[in-house]
């Protein structure tokens, strides 16, 4: 799986190679021709190491990585700045120490760090233009959660210079979690953010798939191993 993911990431950044520029050898998958690869090579001797570090240690409260146009693209800070969305800065739900990523316009698009809550909360998120898209949380109680949110509609507010509105309601379509007691769960929600299917392992150790109605009640459970032992 790792090699497939790496390959997908690599070719996601390559230009589309026309069919006539691809090798058509009878064995193996189709691949870009050598000529096509050479056309996108920046250098065959990239800088991958330095002769010596400038300093053995850097002590700072905040470090900003700046693009050629002066836009801040990354911020590493003990107290990260409040999120910027379409040119407006909003209060963060809680303080975070970590790394924040920004797009070419300076809008926050993700990051990771440790939140300032009792016991510490490890968080990682990648964002839609005005809301979290995916997020990981490792909570102080030992529970772990991974969520995938449906992209909400992009709404602009005339009273705020037609800027994007953050936090527009949407559905968390997939939730993967391990509860503090170790119980695992994979839940799928409908467009109204109601869990309709949940895969889990029962306290007895049986694999089960639960189907829920709109009120959140389990209306049917598939647990073949449990049925066999009855």
PDB file of C-alpha atoms in Angstrom:
ATOM      1  CA  UNK A   1       0.000   0.000   0.000  1.00  0.00           C
ATOM      2  CA  UNK A   2       2.802   2.404   0.797  1.00  0.00           C
ATOM      3  CA  UNK A   3       4.364   2.060  -2.670  1.00  0.00           C
ATOM      4  CA  UNK A   4       0.983   2.680  -4.310  1.00  0.00           C
ATOM      5  CA  UNK A   5       0.472   5.829  -2.230  1.00  0.00           C
ATOM      6  CA  UNK A   6       3.939   7.133  -3.066  1.00  0.00           C
ATOM      7  CA  UNK A   7       3.408   6.484  -6.766  1.00  0.00           C
ATOM      8  CA  UNK A   8       0.066   8.269  -6.677  1.00  0.00           C
ATOM      9  CA  UNK A   9       1.629  11.269  -4.978  1.00  0.00           C
ATOM     10  CA  UNK A  10       4.518  11.369  -7.453  1.00  0.00           C
ATOM     11  CA  UNK A  11       2.408  11.280 -10.576  1.00  0.00           C
ATOM     12  CA  UNK A  12      -0.111  13.702  -9.129  1.00  0.00           C
ATOM     13  CA  UNK A  13       2.504  16.421  -9.545  1.00  0.00           C
ATOM     14  CA  UNK A  14       3.578  15.420 -13.056  1.00  0.00           C
ATOM     15  CA  UNK A  15       1.963  16.940 -16.138  1.00  0.00           C
ATOM     16  CA  UNK A  16      -0.375  14.781 -18.174  1.00  0.00           C
ATOM     17  CA  UNK A  17       1.690  12.728 -20.577  1.00  0.00           C
ATOM     18  CA  UNK A  18       0.002  12.224 -23.973  1.00  0.00           C
ATOM     19  CA  UNK A  19      -0.419   8.681 -25.210  1.00  0.00           C
ATOM     20  CA  UNK A  20       2.133   9.137 -27.966  1.00  0.00           C
ATOM     21  CA  UNK A  21       4.734  10.110 -25.337  1.00  0.00           C
ATOM     22  CA  UNK A  22       4.260   6.888 -23.374  1.00  0.00           C
ATOM     23  CA  UNK A  23       6.211   3.701 -23.781  1.00  0.00           C
ATOM     24  CA  UNK A  24       4.082   0.824 -25.006  1.00  0.00           C
ATOM     25  CA  UNK A  25       6.315  -2.115 -24.188  1.00  0.00           C
ATOM     26  CA  UNK A  26       4.369  -5.395 -24.169  1.00  0.00           C
ATOM     27  CA  UNK A  27       5.401  -6.138 -20.587  1.00  0.00           C
ATOM     28  CA  UNK A  28       4.610  -4.050 -17.539  1.00  0.00           C
ATOM     29  CA  UNK A  29       2.283  -1.053 -17.080  1.00  0.00           C
ATOM     30  CA  UNK A  30       2.267   1.953 -19.406  1.00  0.00           C
ATOM     31  CA  UNK A  31       4.750   4.580 -18.296  1.00  0.00           C
ATOM     32  CA  UNK A  32       5.985   7.998 -19.408  1.00  0.00           C
ATOM     33  CA  UNK A  33       8.699   7.871 -22.035  1.00  0.00           C
ATOM     34  CA  UNK A  34      12.248   8.961 -21.242  1.00  0.00           C
ATOM     35  CA  UNK A  35      11.707  12.059 -23.399  1.00  0.00           C
ATOM     36  CA  UNK A  36       8.613  12.984 -21.402  1.00  0.00           C
ATOM     37  CA  UNK A  37      10.475  12.542 -18.125  1.00  0.00           C
ATOM     38  CA  UNK A  38      13.422  14.623 -19.343  1.00  0.00           C
ATOM     39  CA  UNK A  39      11.049  17.440 -20.291  1.00  0.00           C
ATOM     40  CA  UNK A  40      10.042  17.916 -16.649  1.00  0.00           C
ATOM     41  CA  UNK A  41      13.398  17.351 -14.935  1.00  0.00           C
ATOM     42  CA  UNK A  42      14.584  20.389 -13.001  1.00  0.00           C
ATOM     43  CA  UNK A  43      17.987  18.924 -12.172  1.00  0.00           C
ATOM     44  CA  UNK A  44      19.526  15.494 -11.867  1.00  0.00           C
ATOM     45  CA  UNK A  45      21.708  16.711  -9.016  1.00  0.00           C
ATOM     46  CA  UNK A  46      19.259  18.118  -6.455  1.00  0.00           C
ATOM     47  CA  UNK A  47      20.526  19.516  -3.169  1.00  0.00           C
ATOM     48  CA  UNK A  48      19.868  16.854  -0.541  1.00  0.00           C
ATOM     49  CA  UNK A  49      22.413  17.709   2.135  1.00  0.00           C
ATOM     50  CA  UNK A  50      24.490  20.593   3.487  1.00  0.00           C
ATOM     51  CA  UNK A  51      28.170  20.611   4.355  1.00  0.00           C
ATOM     52  CA  UNK A  52      27.555  21.917   7.865  1.00  0.00           C
ATOM     53  CA  UNK A  53      24.730  23.301   9.960  1.00  0.00           C
ATOM     54  CA  UNK A  54      24.701  27.036  10.652  1.00  0.00           C
ATOM     55  CA  UNK A  55      23.826  26.475  14.284  1.00  0.00           C
ATOM     56  CA  UNK A  56      23.552  23.376  16.424  1.00  0.00           C
ATOM     57  CA  UNK A  57      20.427  24.775  18.035  1.00  0.00           C
ATOM     58  CA  UNK A  58      17.897  27.487  17.183  1.00  0.00           C
ATOM     59  CA  UNK A  59      15.732  28.874  19.975  1.00  0.00           C
ATOM     60  CA  UNK A  60      12.660  30.777  18.871  1.00  0.00           C
ATOM     61  CA  UNK A  61       8.996  31.211  19.736  1.00  0.00           C
ATOM     62  CA  UNK A  62       7.992  31.262  16.074  1.00  0.00           C
ATOM     63  CA  UNK A  63       9.571  30.489  12.696  1.00  0.00           C
ATOM     64  CA  UNK A  64       7.866  31.485   9.423  1.00  0.00           C
ATOM     65  CA  UNK A  65       8.691  29.960   6.032  1.00  0.00           C
ATOM     66  CA  UNK A  66       8.125  32.546   3.295  1.00  0.00           C
ATOM     67  CA  UNK A  67       7.509  32.072  -0.432  1.00  0.00           C
ATOM     68  CA  UNK A  68       9.237  34.129  -3.114  1.00  0.00           C
ATOM     69  CA  UNK A  69       6.246  36.497  -3.169  1.00  0.00           C
ATOM     70  CA  UNK A  70       6.494  37.128   0.587  1.00  0.00           C
ATOM     71  CA  UNK A  71       3.447  35.053   1.555  1.00  0.00           C
ATOM     72  CA  UNK A  72       3.837  32.976   4.725  1.00  0.00           C
ATOM     73  CA  UNK A  73       3.471  29.318   3.697  1.00  0.00           C
ATOM     74  CA  UNK A  74       4.406  27.590   6.984  1.00  0.00           C
ATOM     75  CA  UNK A  75       4.552  28.651  10.609  1.00  0.00           C
ATOM     76  CA  UNK A  76       6.246  26.652  13.360  1.00  0.00           C
ATOM     77  CA  UNK A  77       5.355  28.126  16.723  1.00  0.00           C
ATOM     78  CA  UNK A  78       4.925  27.360  20.412  1.00  0.00           C
ATOM     79  CA  UNK A  79       1.707  29.388  20.208  1.00  0.00           C
ATOM     80  CA  UNK A  80       0.440  29.142  16.632  1.00  0.00           C
ATOM     81  CA  UNK A  81      -1.359  32.171  15.186  1.00  0.00           C
ATOM     82  CA  UNK A  82      -5.127  32.206  14.916  1.00  0.00           C
ATOM     83  CA  UNK A  83      -6.454  30.732  11.647  1.00  0.00           C
ATOM     84  CA  UNK A  84      -6.643  32.925   8.563  1.00  0.00           C
ATOM     85  CA  UNK A  85      -9.463  32.149   6.113  1.00  0.00           C
ATOM     86  CA  UNK A  86      -9.748  34.169   2.922  1.00  0.00           C
ATOM     87  CA  UNK A  87      -7.935  37.159   4.382  1.00  0.00           C
ATOM     88  CA  UNK A  88      -9.730  37.283   7.762  1.00  0.00           C
ATOM     89  CA  UNK A  89      -8.226  35.969  11.010  1.00  0.00           C
ATOM     90  CA  UNK A  90     -10.570  34.179  13.427  1.00  0.00           C
ATOM     91  CA  UNK A  91     -10.144  32.949  16.998  1.00  0.00           C
ATOM     92  CA  UNK A  92      -8.916  29.366  17.323  1.00  0.00           C
ATOM     93  CA  UNK A  93     -11.001  26.950  19.414  1.00  0.00           C
ATOM     94  CA  UNK A  94      -7.968  26.240  21.613  1.00  0.00           C
ATOM     95  CA  UNK A  95      -4.295  27.102  21.692  1.00  0.00           C
ATOM     96  CA  UNK A  96      -1.985  24.843  19.684  1.00  0.00           C
ATOM     97  CA  UNK A  97       1.786  24.428  19.582  1.00  0.00           C
ATOM     98  CA  UNK A  98       2.892  23.024  16.235  1.00  0.00           C
ATOM     99  CA  UNK A  99       3.156  23.576  12.487  1.00  0.00           C
ATOM    100  CA  UNK A 100       0.551  25.402  10.375  1.00  0.00           C
ATOM    101  CA  UNK A 101       0.363  25.205   6.555  1.00  0.00           C
ATOM    102  CA  UNK A 102      -0.965  28.002   4.320  1.00  0.00           C
ATOM    103  CA  UNK A 103      -1.976  28.190   0.663  1.00  0.00           C
ATOM    104  CA  UNK A 104      -0.654  30.694  -1.866  1.00  0.00           C
ATOM    105  CA  UNK A 105      -3.093  33.332  -0.560  1.00  0.00           C
ATOM    106  CA  UNK A 106      -2.131  32.913   3.079  1.00  0.00           C
ATOM    107  CA  UNK A 107      -5.219  30.933   4.115  1.00  0.00           C
ATOM    108  CA  UNK A 108      -4.711  28.106   6.602  1.00  0.00           C
ATOM    109  CA  UNK A 109      -5.016  24.687   4.942  1.00  0.00           C
ATOM    110  CA  UNK A 110      -3.851  22.347   7.678  1.00  0.00           C
ATOM    111  CA  UNK A 111      -1.301  21.575  10.328  1.00  0.00           C
ATOM    112  CA  UNK A 112      -0.432  19.438  13.291  1.00  0.00           C
ATOM    113  CA  UNK A 113       0.458  19.995  16.905  1.00  0.00           C
ATOM    114  CA  UNK A 114      -0.499  19.578  20.550  1.00  0.00           C
ATOM    115  CA  UNK A 115      -3.516  21.475  21.853  1.00  0.00           C
ATOM    116  CA  UNK A 116      -3.544  23.268  25.167  1.00  0.00           C
ATOM    117  CA  UNK A 117      -6.135  21.124  26.946  1.00  0.00           C
ATOM    118  CA  UNK A 118      -5.786  19.200  30.192  1.00  0.00           C
ATOM    119  CA  UNK A 119      -3.643  16.142  29.510  1.00  0.00           C
ATOM    120  CA  UNK A 120      -2.658  17.345  26.045  1.00  0.00           C
ATOM    121  CA  UNK A 121      -4.514  16.662  22.794  1.00  0.00           C
ATOM    122  CA  UNK A 122      -2.477  15.636  19.724  1.00  0.00           C
ATOM    123  CA  UNK A 123      -4.146  16.931  16.554  1.00  0.00           C
ATOM    124  CA  UNK A 124      -3.572  16.856  12.801  1.00  0.00           C
ATOM    125  CA  UNK A 125      -5.822  18.361  10.137  1.00  0.00           C
ATOM    126  CA  UNK A 126      -5.948  19.102   6.427  1.00  0.00           C
ATOM    127  CA  UNK A 127      -8.546  21.623   5.348  1.00  0.00           C
ATOM    128  CA  UNK A 128     -11.127  22.462   2.729  1.00  0.00           C
ATOM    129  CA  UNK A 129     -10.938  26.183   1.817  1.00  0.00           C
ATOM    130  CA  UNK A 130     -13.045  27.188   4.845  1.00  0.00           C
ATOM    131  CA  UNK A 131     -13.310  24.115   7.063  1.00  0.00           C
ATOM    132  CA  UNK A 132     -11.504  20.979   8.219  1.00  0.00           C
ATOM    133  CA  UNK A 133     -11.506  18.215   5.600  1.00  0.00           C
ATOM    134  CA  UNK A 134      -9.815  15.427   7.547  1.00  0.00           C
ATOM    135  CA  UNK A 135      -8.632  15.327  11.102  1.00  0.00           C
ATOM    136  CA  UNK A 136      -6.885  13.112  13.630  1.00  0.00           C
ATOM    137  CA  UNK A 137      -7.186  13.465  17.405  1.00  0.00           C
ATOM    138  CA  UNK A 138      -5.410  11.572  20.145  1.00  0.00           C
ATOM    139  CA  UNK A 139      -7.245  12.523  23.334  1.00  0.00           C
ATOM    140  CA  UNK A 140      -6.005  12.548  26.932  1.00  0.00           C
ATOM    141  CA  UNK A 141      -8.357   9.680  27.830  1.00  0.00           C
ATOM    142  CA  UNK A 142      -6.594   7.415  25.301  1.00  0.00           C
ATOM    143  CA  UNK A 143      -9.265   7.532  22.609  1.00  0.00           C
ATOM    144  CA  UNK A 144      -8.192   8.065  18.984  1.00  0.00           C
ATOM    145  CA  UNK A 145     -10.412   9.548  16.271  1.00  0.00           C
ATOM    146  CA  UNK A 146     -10.057  10.074  12.522  1.00  0.00           C
ATOM    147  CA  UNK A 147     -12.776  11.954  10.638  1.00  0.00           C
ATOM    148  CA  UNK A 148     -13.474  12.816   7.005  1.00  0.00           C
ATOM    149  CA  UNK A 149     -15.831  15.728   6.337  1.00  0.00           C
ATOM    150  CA  UNK A 150     -17.843  16.354   3.209  1.00  0.00           C
ATOM    151  CA  UNK A 151     -16.840  19.639   1.568  1.00  0.00           C
ATOM    152  CA  UNK A 152     -19.417  22.286   2.518  1.00  0.00           C
ATOM    153  CA  UNK A 153     -20.711  24.802  -0.036  1.00  0.00           C
ATOM    154  CA  UNK A 154     -18.468  27.842  -0.447  1.00  0.00           C
ATOM    155  CA  UNK A 155     -20.529  30.754   0.852  1.00  0.00           C
ATOM    156  CA  UNK A 156     -19.377  34.363   0.695  1.00  0.00           C
ATOM    157  CA  UNK A 157     -20.603  37.089   3.027  1.00  0.00           C
ATOM    158  CA  UNK A 158     -21.198  40.537   1.443  1.00  0.00           C
ATOM    159  CA  UNK A 159     -20.966  42.185   4.885  1.00  0.00           C
ATOM    160  CA  UNK A 160     -17.390  40.837   5.191  1.00  0.00           C
ATOM    161  CA  UNK A 161     -16.129  42.094   1.817  1.00  0.00           C
ATOM    162  CA  UNK A 162     -17.513  38.981   0.119  1.00  0.00           C
ATOM    163  CA  UNK A 163     -15.059  36.711   1.968  1.00  0.00           C
ATOM    164  CA  UNK A 164     -15.592  32.991   2.525  1.00  0.00           C
ATOM    165  CA  UNK A 165     -17.678  32.051   5.559  1.00  0.00           C
ATOM    166  CA  UNK A 166     -15.901  29.513   7.829  1.00  0.00           C
ATOM    167  CA  UNK A 167     -17.629  26.665   9.624  1.00  0.00           C
ATOM    168  CA  UNK A 168     -20.516  26.180   7.187  1.00  0.00           C
ATOM    169  CA  UNK A 169     -22.503  23.140   8.304  1.00  0.00           C
ATOM    170  CA  UNK A 170     -21.616  19.872   6.637  1.00  0.00           C
ATOM    171  CA  UNK A 171     -21.543  16.162   7.380  1.00  0.00           C
ATOM    172  CA  UNK A 172     -18.731  14.112   8.856  1.00  0.00           C
ATOM    173  CA  UNK A 173     -19.232  11.219   6.441  1.00  0.00           C
ATOM    174  CA  UNK A 174     -16.643   8.821   7.891  1.00  0.00           C
ATOM    175  CA  UNK A 175     -15.499   8.369  11.485  1.00  0.00           C
ATOM    176  CA  UNK A 176     -12.824   5.870  12.507  1.00  0.00           C
ATOM    177  CA  UNK A 177     -12.234   5.592  16.214  1.00  0.00           C
ATOM    178  CA  UNK A 178     -10.814   3.560  19.039  1.00  0.00           C
ATOM    179  CA  UNK A 179     -12.571   4.420  22.281  1.00  0.00           C
ATOM    180  CA  UNK A 180     -10.783   4.844  25.595  1.00  0.00           C
ATOM    181  CA  UNK A 181     -11.839   1.283  26.507  1.00  0.00           C
ATOM    182  CA  UNK A 182     -10.361  -0.072  23.259  1.00  0.00           C
ATOM    183  CA  UNK A 183     -13.622  -0.547  21.351  1.00  0.00           C
ATOM    184  CA  UNK A 184     -13.040   0.087  17.617  1.00  0.00           C
ATOM    185  CA  UNK A 185     -15.608   1.625  15.269  1.00  0.00           C
ATOM    186  CA  UNK A 186     -15.958   2.665  11.638  1.00  0.00           C
ATOM    187  CA  UNK A 187     -19.079   4.776  11.105  1.00  0.00           C
ATOM    188  CA  UNK A 188     -20.624   6.071   7.876  1.00  0.00           C
ATOM    189  CA  UNK A 189     -23.012   9.007   8.004  1.00  0.00           C
ATOM    190  CA  UNK A 190     -25.627  10.376   5.646  1.00  0.00           C
ATOM    191  CA  UNK A 191     -25.633  13.916   4.244  1.00  0.00           C
ATOM    192  CA  UNK A 192     -27.392  15.143   7.404  1.00  0.00           C
ATOM    193  CA  UNK A 193     -24.537  13.886   9.628  1.00  0.00           C
ATOM    194  CA  UNK A 194     -26.535  10.956  11.004  1.00  0.00           C
ATOM    195  CA  UNK A 195     -24.637   7.675  11.439  1.00  0.00           C
ATOM    196  CA  UNK A 196     -26.392   5.023   9.331  1.00  0.00           C
ATOM    197  CA  UNK A 197     -23.845   2.171   9.223  1.00  0.00           C
ATOM    198  CA  UNK A 198     -21.316   1.216  11.892  1.00  0.00           C
ATOM    199  CA  UNK A 199     -18.739  -1.570  11.850  1.00  0.00           C
ATOM    200  CA  UNK A 200     -17.379  -2.612  15.237  1.00  0.00           C
ATOM    201  CA  UNK A 201     -16.235  -5.479  17.458  1.00  0.00           C
ATOM    202  CA  UNK A 202     -18.542  -6.440  20.290  1.00  0.00           C
ATOM    203  CA  UNK A 203     -17.329  -6.781  23.903  1.00  0.00           C
ATOM    204  CA  UNK A 204     -17.455 -10.547  23.347  1.00  0.00           C
ATOM    205  CA  UNK A 205     -15.024 -10.210  20.448  1.00  0.00           C
ATOM    206  CA  UNK A 206     -17.468 -10.744  17.571  1.00  0.00           C
ATOM    207  CA  UNK A 207     -17.218  -8.671  14.415  1.00  0.00           C
ATOM    208  CA  UNK A 208     -20.473  -6.828  13.760  1.00  0.00           C
ATOM    209  CA  UNK A 209     -22.070  -4.427  11.317  1.00  0.00           C
ATOM    210  CA  UNK A 210     -24.876  -2.263  12.695  1.00  0.00           C
ATOM    211  CA  UNK A 211     -27.502  -0.458  10.645  1.00  0.00           C
ATOM    212  CA  UNK A 212     -29.107   2.594  12.231  1.00  0.00           C
ATOM    213  CA  UNK A 213     -32.221   4.617  11.484  1.00  0.00           C
ATOM    214  CA  UNK A 214     -32.398   8.406  11.319  1.00  0.00           C
ATOM    215  CA  UNK A 215     -32.979   8.582  15.096  1.00  0.00           C
ATOM    216  CA  UNK A 216     -29.703   6.790  15.793  1.00  0.00           C
ATOM    217  CA  UNK A 217     -31.313   3.509  16.851  1.00  0.00           C
ATOM    218  CA  UNK A 218     -29.738   0.207  15.762  1.00  0.00           C
ATOM    219  CA  UNK A 219     -32.405  -1.521  13.666  1.00  0.00           C
ATOM    220  CA  UNK A 220     -30.374  -4.471  12.407  1.00  0.00           C
ATOM    221  CA  UNK A 221     -27.078  -6.116  13.341  1.00  0.00           C
ATOM    222  CA  UNK A 222     -25.007  -8.542  11.314  1.00  0.00           C
ATOM    223  CA  UNK A 223     -22.749 -10.638  13.542  1.00  0.00           C
ATOM    224  CA  UNK A 224     -22.301 -14.052  11.866  1.00  0.00           C
ATOM    225  CA  UNK A 225     -19.921 -15.508  14.443  1.00  0.00           C
ATOM    226  CA  UNK A 226     -22.199 -14.496  17.301  1.00  0.00           C
ATOM    227  CA  UNK A 227     -25.154 -16.140  15.534  1.00  0.00           C
ATOM    228  CA  UNK A 228     -23.197 -19.392  15.102  1.00  0.00           C
ATOM    229  CA  UNK A 229     -22.412 -19.595  18.820  1.00  0.00           C
ATOM    230  CA  UNK A 230     -25.981 -19.188  19.967  1.00  0.00           C
TER     231      UNK A 230
END
